[in-house]
Short mmCIF file of C-alpha atoms in Angstrom, two decimals:
data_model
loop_
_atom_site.label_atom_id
_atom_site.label_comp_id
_atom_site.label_asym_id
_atom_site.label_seq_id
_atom_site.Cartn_x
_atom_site.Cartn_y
_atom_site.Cartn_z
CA UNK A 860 59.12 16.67 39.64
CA UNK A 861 58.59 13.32 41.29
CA UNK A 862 55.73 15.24 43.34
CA UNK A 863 54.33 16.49 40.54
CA UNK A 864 54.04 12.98 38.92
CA UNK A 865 51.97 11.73 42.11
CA UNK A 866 49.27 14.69 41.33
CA UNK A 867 49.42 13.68 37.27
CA UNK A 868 48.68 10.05 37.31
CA UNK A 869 45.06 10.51 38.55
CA UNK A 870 43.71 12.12 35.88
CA UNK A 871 45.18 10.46 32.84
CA UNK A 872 43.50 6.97 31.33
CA UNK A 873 44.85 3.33 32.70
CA UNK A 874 46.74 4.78 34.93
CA UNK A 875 47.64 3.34 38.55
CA UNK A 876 48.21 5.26 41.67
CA UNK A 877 51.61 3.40 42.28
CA UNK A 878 54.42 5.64 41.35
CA UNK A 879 56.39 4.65 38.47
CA UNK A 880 60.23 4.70 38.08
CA UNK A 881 59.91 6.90 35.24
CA UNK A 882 57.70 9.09 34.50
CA UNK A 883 57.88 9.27 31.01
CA UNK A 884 56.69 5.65 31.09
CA UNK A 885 53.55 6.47 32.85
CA UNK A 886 52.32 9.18 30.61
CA UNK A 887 53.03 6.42 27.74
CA UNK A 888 50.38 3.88 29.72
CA UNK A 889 47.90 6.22 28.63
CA UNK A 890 45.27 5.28 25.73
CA UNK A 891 45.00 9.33 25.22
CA UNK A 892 47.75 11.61 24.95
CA UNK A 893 48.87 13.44 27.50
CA UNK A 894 51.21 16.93 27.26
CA UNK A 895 52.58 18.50 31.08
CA UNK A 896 52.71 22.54 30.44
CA UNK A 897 54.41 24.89 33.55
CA UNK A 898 52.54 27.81 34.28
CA UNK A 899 54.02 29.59 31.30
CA UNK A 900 52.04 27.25 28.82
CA UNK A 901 55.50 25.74 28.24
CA UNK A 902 55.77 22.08 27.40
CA UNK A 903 57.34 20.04 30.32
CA UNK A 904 56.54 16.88 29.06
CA UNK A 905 54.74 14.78 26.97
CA UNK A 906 53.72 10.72 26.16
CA UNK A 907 53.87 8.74 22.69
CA UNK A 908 50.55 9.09 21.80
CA UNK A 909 50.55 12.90 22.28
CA UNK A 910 53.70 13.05 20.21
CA UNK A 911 51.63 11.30 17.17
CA UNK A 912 48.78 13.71 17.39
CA UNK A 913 50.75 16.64 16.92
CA UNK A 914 53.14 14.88 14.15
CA UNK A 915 56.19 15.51 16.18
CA UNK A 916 57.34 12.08 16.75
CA UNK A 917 60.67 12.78 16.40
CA UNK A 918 61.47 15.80 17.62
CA UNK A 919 61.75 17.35 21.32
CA UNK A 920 59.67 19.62 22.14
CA UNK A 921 60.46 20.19 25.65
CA UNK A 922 60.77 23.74 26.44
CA UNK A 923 58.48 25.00 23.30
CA UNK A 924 55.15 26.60 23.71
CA UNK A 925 52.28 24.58 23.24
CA UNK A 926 50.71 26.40 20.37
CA UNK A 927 53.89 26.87 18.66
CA UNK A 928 53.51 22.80 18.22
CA UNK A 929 50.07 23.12 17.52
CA UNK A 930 48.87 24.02 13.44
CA UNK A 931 48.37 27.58 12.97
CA UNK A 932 44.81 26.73 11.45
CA UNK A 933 43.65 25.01 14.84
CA UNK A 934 46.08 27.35 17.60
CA UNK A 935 44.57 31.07 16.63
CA UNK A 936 41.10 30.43 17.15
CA UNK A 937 41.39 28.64 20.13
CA UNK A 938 44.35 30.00 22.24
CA UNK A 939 42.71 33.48 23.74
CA UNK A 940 40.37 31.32 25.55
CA UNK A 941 41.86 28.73 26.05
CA UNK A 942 44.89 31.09 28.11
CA UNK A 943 42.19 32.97 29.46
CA UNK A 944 40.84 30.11 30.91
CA UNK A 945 44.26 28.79 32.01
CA UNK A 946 45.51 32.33 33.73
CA UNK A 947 41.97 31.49 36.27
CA UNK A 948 43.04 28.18 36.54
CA UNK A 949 40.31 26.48 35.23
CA UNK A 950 38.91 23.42 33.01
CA UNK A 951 38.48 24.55 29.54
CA UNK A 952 38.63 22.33 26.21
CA UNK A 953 37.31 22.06 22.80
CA UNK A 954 37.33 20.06 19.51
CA UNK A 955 39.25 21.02 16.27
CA UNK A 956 39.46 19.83 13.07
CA UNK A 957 42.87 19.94 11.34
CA UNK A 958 42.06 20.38 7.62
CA UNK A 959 45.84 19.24 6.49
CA UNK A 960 45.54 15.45 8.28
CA UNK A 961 41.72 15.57 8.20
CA UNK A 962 41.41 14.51 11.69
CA UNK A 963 38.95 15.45 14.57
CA UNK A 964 41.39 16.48 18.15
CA UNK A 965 39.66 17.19 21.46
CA UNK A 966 41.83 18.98 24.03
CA UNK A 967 40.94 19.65 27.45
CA UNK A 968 43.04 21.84 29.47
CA UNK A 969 42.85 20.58 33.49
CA UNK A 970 45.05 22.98 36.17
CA UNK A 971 47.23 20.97 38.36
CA UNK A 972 49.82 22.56 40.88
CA UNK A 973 52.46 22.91 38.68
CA UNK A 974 50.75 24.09 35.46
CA UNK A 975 48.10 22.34 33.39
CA UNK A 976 47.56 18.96 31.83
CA UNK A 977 46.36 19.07 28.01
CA UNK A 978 44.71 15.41 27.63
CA UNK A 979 44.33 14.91 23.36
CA UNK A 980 41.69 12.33 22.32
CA UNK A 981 41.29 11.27 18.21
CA UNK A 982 37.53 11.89 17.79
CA UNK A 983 37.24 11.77 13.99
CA UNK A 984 34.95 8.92 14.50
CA UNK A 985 32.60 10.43 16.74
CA UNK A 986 32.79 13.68 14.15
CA UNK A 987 31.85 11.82 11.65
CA UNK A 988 28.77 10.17 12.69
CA UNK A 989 28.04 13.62 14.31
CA UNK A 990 28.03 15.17 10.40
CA UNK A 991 26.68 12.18 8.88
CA UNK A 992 23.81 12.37 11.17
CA UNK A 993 23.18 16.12 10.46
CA UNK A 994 23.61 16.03 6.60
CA UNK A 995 20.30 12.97 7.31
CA UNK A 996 18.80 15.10 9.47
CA UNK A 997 18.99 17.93 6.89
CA UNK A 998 18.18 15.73 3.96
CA UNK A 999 14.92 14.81 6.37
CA UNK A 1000 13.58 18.27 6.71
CA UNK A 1001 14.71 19.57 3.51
CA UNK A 1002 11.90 16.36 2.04
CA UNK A 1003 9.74 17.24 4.72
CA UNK A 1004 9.58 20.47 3.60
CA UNK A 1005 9.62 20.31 -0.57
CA UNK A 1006 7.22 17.44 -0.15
CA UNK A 1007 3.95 17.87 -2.24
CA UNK A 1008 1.65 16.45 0.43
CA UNK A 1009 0.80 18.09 3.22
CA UNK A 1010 2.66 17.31 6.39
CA UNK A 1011 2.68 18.68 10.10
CA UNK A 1012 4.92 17.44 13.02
CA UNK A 1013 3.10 17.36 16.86
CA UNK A 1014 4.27 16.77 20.10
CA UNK A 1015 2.91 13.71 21.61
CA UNK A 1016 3.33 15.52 25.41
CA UNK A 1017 1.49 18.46 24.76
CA UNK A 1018 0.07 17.79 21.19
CA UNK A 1019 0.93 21.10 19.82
CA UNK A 1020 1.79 21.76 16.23
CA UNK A 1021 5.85 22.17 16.29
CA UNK A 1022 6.43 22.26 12.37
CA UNK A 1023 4.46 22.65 8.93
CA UNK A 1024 5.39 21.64 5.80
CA UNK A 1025 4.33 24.78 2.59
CA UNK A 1026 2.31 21.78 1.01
CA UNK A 1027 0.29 21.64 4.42
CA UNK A 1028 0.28 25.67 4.59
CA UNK A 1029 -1.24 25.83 1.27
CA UNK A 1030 -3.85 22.71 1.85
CA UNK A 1031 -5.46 24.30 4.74
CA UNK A 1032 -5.12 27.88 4.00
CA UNK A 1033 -3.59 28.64 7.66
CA UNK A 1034 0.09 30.62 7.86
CA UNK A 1035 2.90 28.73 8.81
CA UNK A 1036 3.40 31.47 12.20
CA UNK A 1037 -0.70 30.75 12.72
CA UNK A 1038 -0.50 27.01 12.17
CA UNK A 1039 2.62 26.38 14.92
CA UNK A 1040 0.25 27.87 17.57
CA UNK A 1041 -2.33 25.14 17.41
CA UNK A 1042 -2.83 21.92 19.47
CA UNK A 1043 -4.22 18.52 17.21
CA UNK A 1044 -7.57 19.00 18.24
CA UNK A 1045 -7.59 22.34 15.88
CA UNK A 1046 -7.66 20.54 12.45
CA UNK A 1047 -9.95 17.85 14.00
CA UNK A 1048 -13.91 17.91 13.87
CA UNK A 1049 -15.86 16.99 17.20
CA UNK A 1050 -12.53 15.94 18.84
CA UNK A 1051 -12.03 13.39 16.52
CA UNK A 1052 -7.74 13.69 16.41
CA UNK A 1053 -7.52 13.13 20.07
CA UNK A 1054 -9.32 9.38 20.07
CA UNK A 1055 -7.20 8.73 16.57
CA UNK A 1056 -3.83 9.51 18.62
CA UNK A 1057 -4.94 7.98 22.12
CA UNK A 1058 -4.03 4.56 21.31
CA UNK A 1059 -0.28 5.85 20.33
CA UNK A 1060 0.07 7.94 23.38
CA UNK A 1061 -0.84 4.91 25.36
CA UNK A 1062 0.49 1.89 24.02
CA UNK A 1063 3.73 3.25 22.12
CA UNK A 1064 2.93 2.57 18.84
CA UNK A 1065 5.11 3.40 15.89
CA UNK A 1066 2.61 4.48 13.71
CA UNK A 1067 -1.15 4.28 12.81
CA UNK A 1068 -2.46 2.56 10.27
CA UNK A 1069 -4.07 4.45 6.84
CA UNK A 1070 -7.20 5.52 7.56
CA UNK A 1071 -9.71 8.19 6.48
CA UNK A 1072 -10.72 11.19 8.61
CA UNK A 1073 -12.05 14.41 8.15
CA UNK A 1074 -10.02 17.92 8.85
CA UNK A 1075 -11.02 21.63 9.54
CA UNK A 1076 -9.69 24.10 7.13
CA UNK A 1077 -8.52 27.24 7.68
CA UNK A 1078 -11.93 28.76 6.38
CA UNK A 1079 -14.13 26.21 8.55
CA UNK A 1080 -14.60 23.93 5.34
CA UNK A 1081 -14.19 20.25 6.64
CA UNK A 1082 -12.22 17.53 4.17
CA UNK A 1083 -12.11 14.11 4.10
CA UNK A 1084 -8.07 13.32 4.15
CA UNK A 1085 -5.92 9.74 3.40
CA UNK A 1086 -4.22 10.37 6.77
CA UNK A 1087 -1.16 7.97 7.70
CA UNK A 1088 1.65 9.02 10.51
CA UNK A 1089 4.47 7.64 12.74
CA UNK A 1090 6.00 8.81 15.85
CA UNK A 1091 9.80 10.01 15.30
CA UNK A 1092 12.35 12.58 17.53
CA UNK A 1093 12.05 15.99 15.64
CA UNK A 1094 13.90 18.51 17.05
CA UNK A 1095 14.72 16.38 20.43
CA UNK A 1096 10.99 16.36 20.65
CA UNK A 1097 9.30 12.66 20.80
CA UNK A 1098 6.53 13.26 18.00
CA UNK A 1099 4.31 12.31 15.50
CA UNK A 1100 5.01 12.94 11.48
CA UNK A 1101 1.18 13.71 10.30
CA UNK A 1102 0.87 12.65 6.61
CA UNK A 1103 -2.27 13.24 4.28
CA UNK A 1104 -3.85 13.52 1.06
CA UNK A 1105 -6.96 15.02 0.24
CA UNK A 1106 -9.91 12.49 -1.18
CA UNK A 1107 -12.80 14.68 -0.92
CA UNK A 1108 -13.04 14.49 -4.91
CA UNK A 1109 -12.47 10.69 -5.36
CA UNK A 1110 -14.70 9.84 -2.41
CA UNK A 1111 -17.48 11.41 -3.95
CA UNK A 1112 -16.81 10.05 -7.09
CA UNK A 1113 -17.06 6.88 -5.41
CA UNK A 1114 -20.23 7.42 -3.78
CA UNK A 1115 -21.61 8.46 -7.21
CA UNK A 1116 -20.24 5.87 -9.12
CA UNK A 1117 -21.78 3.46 -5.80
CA UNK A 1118 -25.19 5.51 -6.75
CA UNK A 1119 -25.24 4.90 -10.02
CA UNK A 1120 -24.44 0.81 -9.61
CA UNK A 1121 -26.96 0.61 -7.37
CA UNK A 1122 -29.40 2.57 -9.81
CA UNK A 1123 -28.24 0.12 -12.59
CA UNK A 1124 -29.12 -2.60 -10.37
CA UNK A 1125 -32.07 -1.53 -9.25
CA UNK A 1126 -33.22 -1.25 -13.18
CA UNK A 1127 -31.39 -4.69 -14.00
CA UNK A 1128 -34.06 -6.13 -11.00
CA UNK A 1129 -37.25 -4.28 -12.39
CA UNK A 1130 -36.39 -5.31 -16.16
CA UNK A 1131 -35.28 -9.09 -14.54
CA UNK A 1132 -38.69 -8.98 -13.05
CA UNK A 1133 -40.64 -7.53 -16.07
CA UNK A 1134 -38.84 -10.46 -18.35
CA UNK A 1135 -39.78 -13.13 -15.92
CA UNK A 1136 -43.38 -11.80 -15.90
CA UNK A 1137 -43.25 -11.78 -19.63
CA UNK A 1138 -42.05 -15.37 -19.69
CA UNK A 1139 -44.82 -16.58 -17.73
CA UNK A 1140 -47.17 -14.80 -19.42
CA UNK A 1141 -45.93 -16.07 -22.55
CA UNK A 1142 -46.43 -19.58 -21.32
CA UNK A 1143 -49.56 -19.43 -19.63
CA UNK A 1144 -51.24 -18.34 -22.98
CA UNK A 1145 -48.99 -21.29 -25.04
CA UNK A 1146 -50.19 -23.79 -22.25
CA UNK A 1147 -53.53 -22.43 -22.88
CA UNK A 1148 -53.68 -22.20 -27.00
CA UNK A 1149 -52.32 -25.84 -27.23
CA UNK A 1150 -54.97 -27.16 -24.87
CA UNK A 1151 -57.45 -25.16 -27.06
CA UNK A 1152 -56.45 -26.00 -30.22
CA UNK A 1153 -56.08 -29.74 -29.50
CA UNK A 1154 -59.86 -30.24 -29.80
CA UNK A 1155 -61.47 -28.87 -32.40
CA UNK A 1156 -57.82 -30.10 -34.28
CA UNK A 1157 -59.32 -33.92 -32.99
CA UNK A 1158 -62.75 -33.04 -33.92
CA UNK A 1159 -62.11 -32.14 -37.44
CA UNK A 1160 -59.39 -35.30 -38.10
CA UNK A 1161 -62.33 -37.57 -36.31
CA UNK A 1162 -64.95 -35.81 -38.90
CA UNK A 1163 -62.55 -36.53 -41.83
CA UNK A 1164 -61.88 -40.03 -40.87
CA UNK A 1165 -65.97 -40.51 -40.60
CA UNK A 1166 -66.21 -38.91 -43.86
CA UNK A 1167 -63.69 -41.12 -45.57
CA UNK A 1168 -65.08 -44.24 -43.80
CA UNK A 1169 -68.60 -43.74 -44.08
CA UNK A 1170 -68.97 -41.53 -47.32
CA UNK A 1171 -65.53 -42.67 -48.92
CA UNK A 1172 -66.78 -45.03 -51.64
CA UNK A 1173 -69.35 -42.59 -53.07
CA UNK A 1174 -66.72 -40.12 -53.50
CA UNK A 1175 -64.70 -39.41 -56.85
CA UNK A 1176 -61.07 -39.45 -56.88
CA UNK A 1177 -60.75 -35.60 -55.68
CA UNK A 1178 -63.35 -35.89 -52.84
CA UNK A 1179 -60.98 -39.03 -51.69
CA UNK A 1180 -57.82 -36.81 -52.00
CA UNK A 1181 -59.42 -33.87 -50.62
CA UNK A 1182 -60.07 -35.90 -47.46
CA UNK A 1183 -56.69 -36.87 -47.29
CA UNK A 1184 -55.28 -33.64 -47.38
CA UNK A 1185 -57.61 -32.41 -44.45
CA UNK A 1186 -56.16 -35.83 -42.10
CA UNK A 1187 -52.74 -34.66 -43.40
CA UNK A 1188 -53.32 -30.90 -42.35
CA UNK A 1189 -55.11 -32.09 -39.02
CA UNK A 1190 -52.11 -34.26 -38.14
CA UNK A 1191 -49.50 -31.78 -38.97
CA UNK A 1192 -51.22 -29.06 -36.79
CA UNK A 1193 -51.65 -31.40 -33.96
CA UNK A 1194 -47.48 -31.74 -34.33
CA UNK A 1195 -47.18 -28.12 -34.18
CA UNK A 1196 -49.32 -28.09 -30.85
CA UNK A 1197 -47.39 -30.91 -29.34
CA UNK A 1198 -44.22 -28.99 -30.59
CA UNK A 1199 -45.37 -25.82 -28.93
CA UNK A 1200 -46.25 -27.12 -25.67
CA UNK A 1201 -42.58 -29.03 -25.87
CA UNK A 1202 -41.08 -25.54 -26.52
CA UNK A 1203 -43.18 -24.17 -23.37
CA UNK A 1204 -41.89 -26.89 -21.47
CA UNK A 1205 -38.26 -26.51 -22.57
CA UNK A 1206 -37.44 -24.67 -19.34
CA UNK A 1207 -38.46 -26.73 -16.61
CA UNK A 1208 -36.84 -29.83 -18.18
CA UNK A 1209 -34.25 -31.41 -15.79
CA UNK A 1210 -30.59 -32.16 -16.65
CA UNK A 1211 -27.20 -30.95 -16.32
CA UNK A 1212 -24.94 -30.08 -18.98
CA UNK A 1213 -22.75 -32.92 -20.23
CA UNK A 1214 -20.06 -34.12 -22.96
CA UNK A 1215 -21.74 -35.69 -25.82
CA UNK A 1216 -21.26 -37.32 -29.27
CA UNK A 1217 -23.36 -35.33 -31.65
CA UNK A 1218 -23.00 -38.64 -34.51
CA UNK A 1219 -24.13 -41.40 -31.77
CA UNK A 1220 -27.22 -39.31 -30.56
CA UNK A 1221 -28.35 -38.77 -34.47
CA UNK A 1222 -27.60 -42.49 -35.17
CA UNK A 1223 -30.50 -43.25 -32.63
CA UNK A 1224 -32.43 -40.57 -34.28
CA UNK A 1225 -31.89 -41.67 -38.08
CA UNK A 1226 -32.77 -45.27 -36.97
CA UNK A 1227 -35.91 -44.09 -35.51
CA UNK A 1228 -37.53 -42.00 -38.49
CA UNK A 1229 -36.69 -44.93 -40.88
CA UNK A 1230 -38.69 -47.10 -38.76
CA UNK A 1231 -41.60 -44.74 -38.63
CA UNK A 1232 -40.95 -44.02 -42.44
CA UNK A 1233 -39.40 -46.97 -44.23
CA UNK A 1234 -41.18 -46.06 -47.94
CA UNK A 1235 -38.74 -42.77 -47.72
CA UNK A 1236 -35.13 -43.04 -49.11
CA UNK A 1237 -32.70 -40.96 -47.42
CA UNK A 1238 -29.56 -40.64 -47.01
CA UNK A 1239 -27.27 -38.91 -43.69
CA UNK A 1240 -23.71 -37.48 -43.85
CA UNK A 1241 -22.02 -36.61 -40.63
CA UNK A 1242 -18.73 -35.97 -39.19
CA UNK A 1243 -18.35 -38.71 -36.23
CA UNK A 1244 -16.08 -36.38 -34.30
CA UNK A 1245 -18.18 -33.47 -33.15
CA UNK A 1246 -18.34 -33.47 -29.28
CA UNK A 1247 -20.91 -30.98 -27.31
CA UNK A 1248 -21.47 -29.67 -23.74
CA UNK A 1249 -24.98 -29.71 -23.76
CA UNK A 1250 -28.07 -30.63 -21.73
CA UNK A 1251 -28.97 -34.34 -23.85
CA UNK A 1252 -32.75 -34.18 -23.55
CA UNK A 1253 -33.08 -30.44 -24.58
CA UNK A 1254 -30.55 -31.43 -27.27
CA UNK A 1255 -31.93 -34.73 -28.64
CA UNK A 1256 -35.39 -32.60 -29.27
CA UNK A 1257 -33.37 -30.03 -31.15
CA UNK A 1258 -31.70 -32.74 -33.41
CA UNK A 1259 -35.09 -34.67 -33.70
CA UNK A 1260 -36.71 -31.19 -34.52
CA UNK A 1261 -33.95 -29.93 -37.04
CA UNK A 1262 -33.57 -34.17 -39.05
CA UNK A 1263 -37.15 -34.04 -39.21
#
């Protein structure tokens, strides 16, 4: 037995070579636990920590064949090969899962002279993770494949198609068995996929950026796509998740909705054009009527002044007030030109909008037409308070105009 200890200690965990005074002690220094079978598969011996595994603390199982201590539920799948392995003297193990303590056990069997040594090691944790990583894994390709945009997986060593999504079957009209024999370049015009993916090949990127491409249909038809990907491991390949939507429709409602602006533009400029022409037009000929009419208008007041100075005394009353009125007419006309050309003007005046009191700027006004009349009796009510944003010369000739 003491031999047999010597040949033990090797293979168990924190273990030294320096025999111990008992060997029962030894097998306890272990982290994992250990169980000594004799050729028979009978239990020899066994540490602490093998003892808690198999919930038999307490009692001595010395003597007792292995899978009689083991749960039925874990021993009768296990034990054919695991004895089959053991009669050829060889390494076998495997991982069960005991449905009672809920707990993940990994036994190895390793032959030694005198029988075998059955090393136990808790691996619930590691199980865990394990599922919990599968049931993502799942959840992954079960949205990859229920997702309504179309999606395809590459390789990025040999840039062939390794998975479809149906969205992507239907978008391109190609069957799933047809689509997983093609490289990139297949749903890629002129070679166009194999510059987009160059950069991530190269540099490592994680993903390229949201851009718009064209693809090849199954029927040759080419598409404009949304396209947007990132590399990720898919299937213990290193890949690339291809993810697109089809604009074709939008993008050529943009480019007729960009036709038609520009249309409306272009009509906005030719009517702009047309109205400025207009406006010119308009004040060439009111430059020119003023001019036009100021003469014979000075003529016929000069005449009427003669008349009344020269012929005035030899006139009745009427022929007096007839001559009047004609001075009067004359004089109002000649207001109307000087208004018009004002009005022609109005445009090119200089000035930038500014706050102003309405009731000071009529003040100035008022004081000015009583001077110029001072036989007429009139009188102004205003509210003091009004305040404008205006330009103050065109505004002061729009009060003058409207108190006159």
């Amino acid at each position: 037995m003491r031999d047999i200890k010597k040949l033990v200690l090797p293979v168990t965990h924190g273990l030294t070579s320096t025999l111990l005074p008992r060997p029962s002690s030894a097998l306890d220094l272990a982290r994992d636990g250990i169980v000594l079978l004799d050729r028979a598969g009978q239990i020899t011996e066994m540490n602490a920590e093998a003892r808690r595994l198999l919930n038999c603390v307490d009692a001595d199982l010395s003597g007792c064949d292995f899978w009689e201590a083991m749960l039925p539920d874990i021993a009768q799948p296990q034990q054919i090969a695991a004895d089959r392995a053991m009669q050829q003297m060889e390494e076998h193990s495997f991982v069960a899962h005991s449905q009672f303590e809920g707990d993940w056990l990994e036994y190895t069997f390793k032959p030694y002279p005198a029988g075998y040594v059955v090393n136990l090691k808790d691996v619930t944790s590691v199980q865990s993770l394990k599922r919990s990583l599968a049931e993502s894994e799942f959840t992954n390709r079960l949205l990859f494949k229920s997702n309504p945009n179309a999606m395809w997986v590459f390789d990025l060593a040999s840039l062939n198609v390794i998975d479809v999504n149906l969205a992507a079957v239907d978008f391109y009209g190609i069957s799933k068995s047809t689509f997983l024999t093609l490289k990139l370049g297949a749903l890629f015009p002129d070679g166009s996929g194999a510059a987009l993916f160059s950069s991530v090949r190269s540099a490592g990127s994680a993903s390229v950026a949201l851009q718009i491409c064209r693809q090849v249909k199954g029927d040759g038809s080419v598409v404009l796509v949304e396209l947007a990907c990132a590399r990720m491991k898919w299937h213990n390949h290193k890949a690339m998740l291809v993810n697109l939507v089809d604009v074709t429709q939008r993008h050529l409602s943009d480019r007729a909705l960009r036709r038609e602006n520009a249309e409306l533009e272009q009509k906005l400029s030719s009517q702009e054009e047309r109205l400025k022409n207009a406006l010119r037009d308009v004040s060439a000929m009111t430059f020119a009527l003023s001019n036009d009419l100021q003469v014979p208008l000075h003529a016929a007041n000069g005449f009427a002044s003669m008349l009344d100075e020269k012929y005035g005394p030899l006139l009745d009353d009427a022929g007096r007030h007839y001559i009047k009125r004609i001075q009067a007419s004359t004089r109002k006309m000649a207001g109307l030109v000087d208004d018009l050309r004002t009005l022609v003007q109005l445009p090119q005046l200089p000035g930038e909008p500014e706050k102003l009191e309405v009731a000071l700027l009529c003040n100035v006004i008022i004081e000015d037409l009583r001077a110029r009349h001072p036989h007429r009796a009139v009188t102004f009510e205003m509210n003091g308070a009004i305040c404008v944003v205006a330009n103050k010369r065109l505004l002061v000739i729009a009060l003058t105009c409207l108190l006159e």
